[in-house]
Amino acid sequence: MVSRFQRRIALRLLAFLGAASSGFAAHGATVVLWPVNPTIAADQQASALWLENRGDVPVTLQVRAFGWTQAAGSDRYDDQDEVVSSPPIATVAPGKRQLVRIIRRAGSAQKGERSYRLLIDQLPPPPAEKPDKEPSAHLSIQMRYSIPLFTYGEQPAAEFASNLSARVTIVDGRRFVEIRNIGAKHARLVNLRLVNGVQHFDVTTGLVGYVLPGATMRWPLPSDAPLAGAFLVNVNGADQQLSPNA
């Protein structure tokens, strides 16, 4: 039996692999998902997730929601019952799309922001059988995609923001940038740069990752990065220079 710890490690790896694309393809099926950043506002009970099959064979998909937290610089995913998908499993015909409602269950009232991960699995078809009834040796590859989900409760607008600071730390002889979020909202980080005078050094181009409220995450610095400077990063759509974190 797979332990709870092993499952968390597997989910982390799969979430990382799924973070770079808005669709996946296998065995003639090309699946596109949107939106890739669904939310449930304070006055809403559900959000829409569309699954589209642009391939030429039917595809069966399972949608599950896990609670998402961060601790000790790592993502953690746990079972929860506050958010569910309807339907949880859908078969989408070629050229068709399927609406899945992501529902906040009644009785799960909240304040502020909560973080979840939606895992969308492509379920393999039943194994084919040969005329002589021997099992097929064909291996069906299961694809998985992971997208973030944030739900919201009532909270004063002035408090509903990310508040980031950064510092350089050394772990096992290697330099990392450590980013801390003491605000009440997640921070989606894109295009991390190190500014040294008038020069901008690209640390990570594209999506860096997320820092959830109250969490601290870190990412490796390239060996040729300047030894001093200020960090500049796009936070939730706007460039922001991060204050030093002592």
CSV table of C-alpha atoms in Angstrom, one decimal:
chain,number,residue,atom,x,y,z
A,1,MET,CA,0.0,0.0,0.0
A,2,VAL,CA,1.3,3.5,-0.8
A,3,SER,CA,1.8,5.6,2.3
A,4,ARG,CA,0.4,9.0,2.8
A,5,PHE,CA,3.9,10.4,2.6
A,6,GLN,CA,4.7,8.7,-0.6
A,7,ARG,CA,1.5,10.0,-2.2
A,8,ARG,CA,2.4,13.6,-1.2
A,9,ILE,CA,5.8,13.2,-2.8
A,10,ALA,CA,4.3,11.8,-6.0
A,11,LEU,CA,1.7,14.6,-6.2
A,12,ARG,CA,4.5,17.2,-5.8
A,13,LEU,CA,6.3,15.8,-8.8
A,14,LEU,CA,3.2,15.5,-10.9
A,15,ALA,CA,2.2,19.0,-10.1
A,16,PHE,CA,5.6,20.3,-11.1
A,17,LEU,CA,5.4,18.4,-14.4
A,18,GLY,CA,2.0,19.7,-15.1
A,19,ALA,CA,2.7,23.4,-14.3
A,20,ALA,CA,4.2,24.3,-17.7
A,21,SER,CA,1.3,23.6,-20.1
A,22,SER,CA,-2.4,24.2,-20.4
A,23,GLY,CA,-3.0,20.8,-22.1
A,24,PHE,CA,-1.7,17.3,-22.6
A,25,ALA,CA,-1.8,14.7,-25.4
A,26,ALA,CA,-1.6,10.9,-25.5
A,27,HIS,CA,-2.8,8.1,-27.8
A,28,GLY,CA,-4.6,10.4,-30.2
A,29,ALA,CA,-6.3,12.6,-27.6
A,30,THR,CA,-5.3,16.2,-27.1
A,31,VAL,CA,-6.9,17.7,-24.0
A,32,VAL,CA,-7.1,21.5,-23.4
A,33,LEU,CA,-8.2,22.9,-20.0
A,34,TRP,CA,-9.4,26.4,-19.1
A,35,PRO,CA,-9.2,28.5,-17.1
A,36,VAL,CA,-5.8,27.5,-15.7
A,37,ASN,CA,-6.3,29.7,-12.7
A,38,PRO,CA,-9.9,29.2,-11.5
A,39,THR,CA,-11.2,31.0,-8.4
A,40,ILE,CA,-14.3,31.0,-6.2
A,41,ALA,CA,-15.1,34.5,-5.0
A,42,ALA,CA,-16.6,35.3,-1.6
A,43,ASP,CA,-20.1,35.6,-3.1
A,44,GLN,CA,-19.9,32.5,-5.3
A,45,GLN,CA,-20.3,28.8,-4.5
A,46,ALA,CA,-18.8,27.4,-7.7
A,47,SER,CA,-16.4,28.0,-10.5
A,48,ALA,CA,-16.3,26.5,-14.1
A,49,LEU,CA,-13.6,24.3,-15.5
A,50,TRP,CA,-13.8,23.3,-19.1
A,51,LEU,CA,-12.3,20.1,-20.5
A,52,GLU,CA,-11.9,20.1,-24.3
A,53,ASN,CA,-10.9,17.1,-26.4
A,54,ARG,CA,-9.1,18.2,-29.6
A,55,GLY,CA,-8.0,14.7,-30.5
A,56,ASP,CA,-9.6,12.0,-32.5
A,57,VAL,CA,-10.4,9.5,-29.8
A,58,PRO,CA,-12.6,9.7,-26.7
A,59,VAL,CA,-10.8,10.6,-23.4
A,60,THR,CA,-12.0,9.9,-19.8
A,61,LEU,CA,-10.8,12.4,-17.2
A,62,GLN,CA,-11.0,12.5,-13.4
A,63,VAL,CA,-11.0,15.8,-11.5
A,64,ARG,CA,-10.0,15.9,-7.8
A,65,ALA,CA,-9.3,18.7,-5.4
A,66,PHE,CA,-6.6,18.6,-2.7
A,67,GLY,CA,-5.8,21.0,0.0
A,68,TRP,CA,-2.6,22.9,-0.7
A,69,THR,CA,-0.2,24.2,1.9
A,70,GLN,CA,3.5,25.0,2.0
A,71,ALA,CA,5.9,24.1,4.8
A,72,ALA,CA,9.7,23.9,5.1
A,73,GLY,CA,10.0,25.2,1.6
A,74,SER,CA,7.9,22.5,0.0
A,75,ASP,CA,4.4,22.1,-1.4
A,76,ARG,CA,2.1,19.7,0.5
A,77,TYR,CA,-1.2,18.2,-0.8
A,78,ASP,CA,-3.8,16.7,1.5
A,79,ASP,CA,-7.3,15.1,1.2
A,80,GLN,CA,-10.1,17.5,2.0
A,81,ASP,CA,-13.9,17.8,1.6
A,82,GLU,CA,-14.4,21.5,1.4
A,83,VAL,CA,-14.3,21.6,-2.4
A,84,VAL,CA,-15.6,18.9,-4.8
A,85,SER,CA,-15.9,18.5,-8.6
A,86,SER,CA,-19.2,17.7,-10.4
A,87,PRO,CA,-19.0,15.5,-12.3
A,88,PRO,CA,-15.9,13.9,-10.8
A,89,ILE,CA,-15.3,11.8,-13.9
A,90,ALA,CA,-16.2,12.7,-17.5
A,91,THR,CA,-15.7,11.1,-20.9
A,92,VAL,CA,-15.2,13.7,-23.6
A,93,ALA,CA,-15.8,12.8,-27.2
A,94,PRO,CA,-13.5,14.0,-30.0
A,95,GLY,CA,-14.1,17.6,-30.9
A,96,LYS,CA,-16.3,18.1,-27.8
A,97,ARG,CA,-16.0,19.9,-24.5
A,98,GLN,CA,-17.2,19.1,-21.0
A,99,LEU,CA,-18.1,21.6,-18.2
A,100,VAL,CA,-17.0,20.6,-14.7
A,101,ARG,CA,-18.3,22.6,-11.8
A,102,ILE,CA,-15.8,23.1,-8.9
A,103,ILE,CA,-18.1,23.5,-5.9
A,104,ARG,CA,-17.5,24.9,-2.5
A,105,ARG,CA,-19.6,22.7,-0.2
A,106,ALA,CA,-22.3,24.2,2.0
A,107,GLY,CA,-21.0,24.6,5.6
A,108,SER,CA,-17.4,25.5,4.5
A,109,ALA,CA,-17.7,29.2,5.2
A,110,GLN,CA,-14.3,30.9,5.3
A,111,LYS,CA,-12.5,34.1,5.9
A,112,GLY,CA,-9.7,35.2,3.6
A,113,GLU,CA,-8.1,33.0,1.0
A,114,ARG,CA,-7.7,29.2,0.9
A,115,SER,CA,-5.5,27.3,-1.5
A,116,TYR,CA,-6.2,24.0,-3.4
A,117,ARG,CA,-4.8,22.0,-6.2
A,118,LEU,CA,-7.0,20.5,-8.9
A,119,LEU,CA,-5.6,17.2,-10.3
A,120,ILE,CA,-7.0,16.2,-13.7
A,121,ASP,CA,-6.1,12.6,-14.6
A,122,GLN,CA,-6.5,10.9,-17.9
A,123,LEU,CA,-7.9,7.5,-17.0
A,124,PRO,CA,-6.6,4.6,-19.2
A,125,PRO,CA,-9.2,2.6,-21.2
A,126,PRO,CA,-9.9,-1.0,-20.3
A,127,PRO,CA,-7.0,-3.3,-21.5
A,128,ALA,CA,-7.7,-4.7,-25.0
A,129,GLU,CA,-8.0,-8.4,-25.5
A,130,LYS,CA,-6.8,-10.5,-28.4
A,131,PRO,CA,-9.2,-12.9,-30.2
A,132,ASP,CA,-7.7,-15.7,-28.2
A,133,LYS,CA,-8.5,-13.8,-25.0
A,134,GLU,CA,-4.9,-13.3,-24.0
A,135,PRO,CA,-4.3,-9.9,-22.3
A,136,SER,CA,-2.8,-7.2,-24.5
A,137,ALA,CA,0.8,-6.1,-23.8
A,138,HIS,CA,-0.1,-2.5,-24.7
A,139,LEU,CA,0.7,-0.1,-21.9
A,140,SER,CA,-1.7,2.9,-21.5
A,141,ILE,CA,0.0,6.0,-20.2
A,142,GLN,CA,-1.9,8.0,-17.7
A,143,MET,CA,-1.5,11.7,-18.0
A,144,ARG,CA,-1.9,14.2,-15.2
A,145,TYR,CA,-2.3,17.9,-15.1
A,146,SER,CA,-2.3,20.1,-12.0
A,147,ILE,CA,-3.7,23.7,-11.7
A,148,PRO,CA,-4.2,26.0,-8.6
A,149,LEU,CA,-7.5,26.9,-7.2
A,150,PHE,CA,-8.1,29.7,-4.8
A,151,THR,CA,-11.3,30.4,-2.9
A,152,TYR,CA,-12.2,33.5,-1.0
A,153,GLY,CA,-14.2,34.7,2.0
A,154,GLU,CA,-15.0,38.2,3.2
A,155,GLN,CA,-11.9,40.2,4.2
A,156,PRO,CA,-11.1,43.9,4.1
A,157,ALA,CA,-9.5,44.8,0.8
A,158,ALA,CA,-6.5,46.5,2.4
A,159,GLU,CA,-5.6,43.2,4.1
A,160,PHE,CA,-6.2,41.1,1.0
A,161,ALA,CA,-2.7,41.3,-0.6
A,162,SER,CA,0.6,39.5,-0.7
A,163,ASN,CA,3.5,41.1,1.2
A,164,LEU,CA,6.9,39.7,0.1
A,165,SER,CA,10.4,39.9,1.2
A,166,ALA,CA,13.5,38.2,-0.1
A,167,ARG,CA,17.0,37.2,0.9
A,168,VAL,CA,19.9,35.1,-0.3
A,169,THR,CA,20.6,32.0,1.7
A,170,ILE,CA,23.3,29.3,1.4
A,171,VAL,CA,22.3,25.6,1.7
A,172,ASP,CA,24.9,22.9,1.4
A,173,GLY,CA,27.3,25.4,-0.3
A,174,ARG,CA,24.7,26.5,-2.9
A,175,ARG,CA,23.0,29.9,-3.0
A,176,PHE,CA,19.2,30.2,-3.0
A,177,VAL,CA,16.8,33.1,-3.1
A,178,GLU,CA,14.3,32.7,-0.3
A,179,ILE,CA,11.0,34.6,-0.6
A,180,ARG,CA,8.7,35.0,2.3
A,181,ASN,CA,5.0,36.0,2.1
A,182,ILE,CA,3.5,37.6,5.2
A,183,GLY,CA,0.4,38.9,3.5
A,184,ALA,CA,-3.1,37.4,3.3
A,185,LYS,CA,-3.0,36.4,-0.5
A,186,HIS,CA,-0.9,34.0,-2.6
A,187,ALA,CA,1.9,35.4,-4.7
A,188,ARG,CA,2.3,34.0,-8.3
A,189,LEU,CA,5.9,34.8,-9.3
A,190,VAL,CA,7.0,35.2,-12.9
A,191,ASN,CA,10.3,36.4,-14.4
A,192,LEU,CA,12.6,36.6,-11.4
A,193,ARG,CA,15.5,39.1,-11.9
A,194,LEU,CA,18.4,40.3,-9.8
A,195,VAL,CA,19.0,44.0,-10.3
A,196,ASN,CA,22.5,45.3,-9.8
A,197,GLY,CA,22.7,48.9,-10.7
A,198,VAL,CA,21.4,49.3,-14.3
A,199,GLN,CA,21.9,45.6,-15.1
A,200,HIS,CA,19.2,43.0,-14.8
A,201,PHE,CA,20.2,39.4,-14.4
A,202,ASP,CA,17.6,36.8,-15.3
A,203,VAL,CA,17.3,34.3,-12.5
A,204,THR,CA,14.2,32.5,-13.9
A,205,THR,CA,12.3,33.4,-17.0
A,206,GLY,CA,8.6,32.5,-17.0
A,207,LEU,CA,6.7,31.0,-14.1
A,208,VAL,CA,8.9,30.8,-11.0
A,209,GLY,CA,6.2,29.3,-8.6
A,210,TYR,CA,3.9,30.3,-5.8
A,211,VAL,CA,4.3,31.5,-2.3
A,212,LEU,CA,1.2,31.0,-0.2
A,213,PRO,CA,0.2,33.3,2.7
A,214,GLY,CA,2.5,32.8,5.7
A,215,ALA,CA,4.9,30.6,3.8
A,216,THR,CA,8.5,30.8,2.8
A,217,MET,CA,9.8,29.2,-0.5
A,218,ARG,CA,13.2,29.2,-2.1
A,219,TRP,CA,14.7,28.7,-5.6
A,220,PRO,CA,18.3,28.1,-6.6
A,221,LEU,CA,20.4,31.0,-7.9
A,222,PRO,CA,22.6,30.4,-11.0
A,223,SER,CA,26.3,30.2,-10.2
A,224,ASP,CA,27.0,33.3,-12.3
A,225,ALA,CA,24.4,35.5,-10.6
A,226,PRO,CA,25.8,38.7,-9.1
A,227,LEU,CA,26.7,38.5,-5.4
A,228,ALA,CA,24.7,41.7,-4.6
A,229,GLY,CA,21.6,43.4,-5.8
A,230,ALA,CA,17.8,43.7,-5.3
A,231,PHE,CA,15.3,41.1,-6.5
A,232,LEU,CA,12.6,42.2,-9.1
A,233,VAL,CA,9.8,39.8,-9.9
A,234,ASN,CA,6.3,39.9,-11.4
A,235,VAL,CA,3.8,39.3,-8.6
A,236,ASN,CA,0.2,38.5,-9.6
A,237,GLY,CA,0.6,40.5,-12.9
A,238,ALA,CA,2.7,43.5,-11.7
A,239,ASP,CA,6.4,44.0,-11.3
A,240,GLN,CA,7.5,44.4,-7.7
A,241,GLN,CA,10.9,44.9,-6.1
A,242,LEU,CA,11.2,42.8,-3.0
A,243,SER,CA,12.3,44.3,0.2
A,244,PRO,CA,15.2,42.6,2.1
A,245,ASN,CA,14.3,39.9,4.6
A,246,ALA,CA,16.7,39.9,7.5
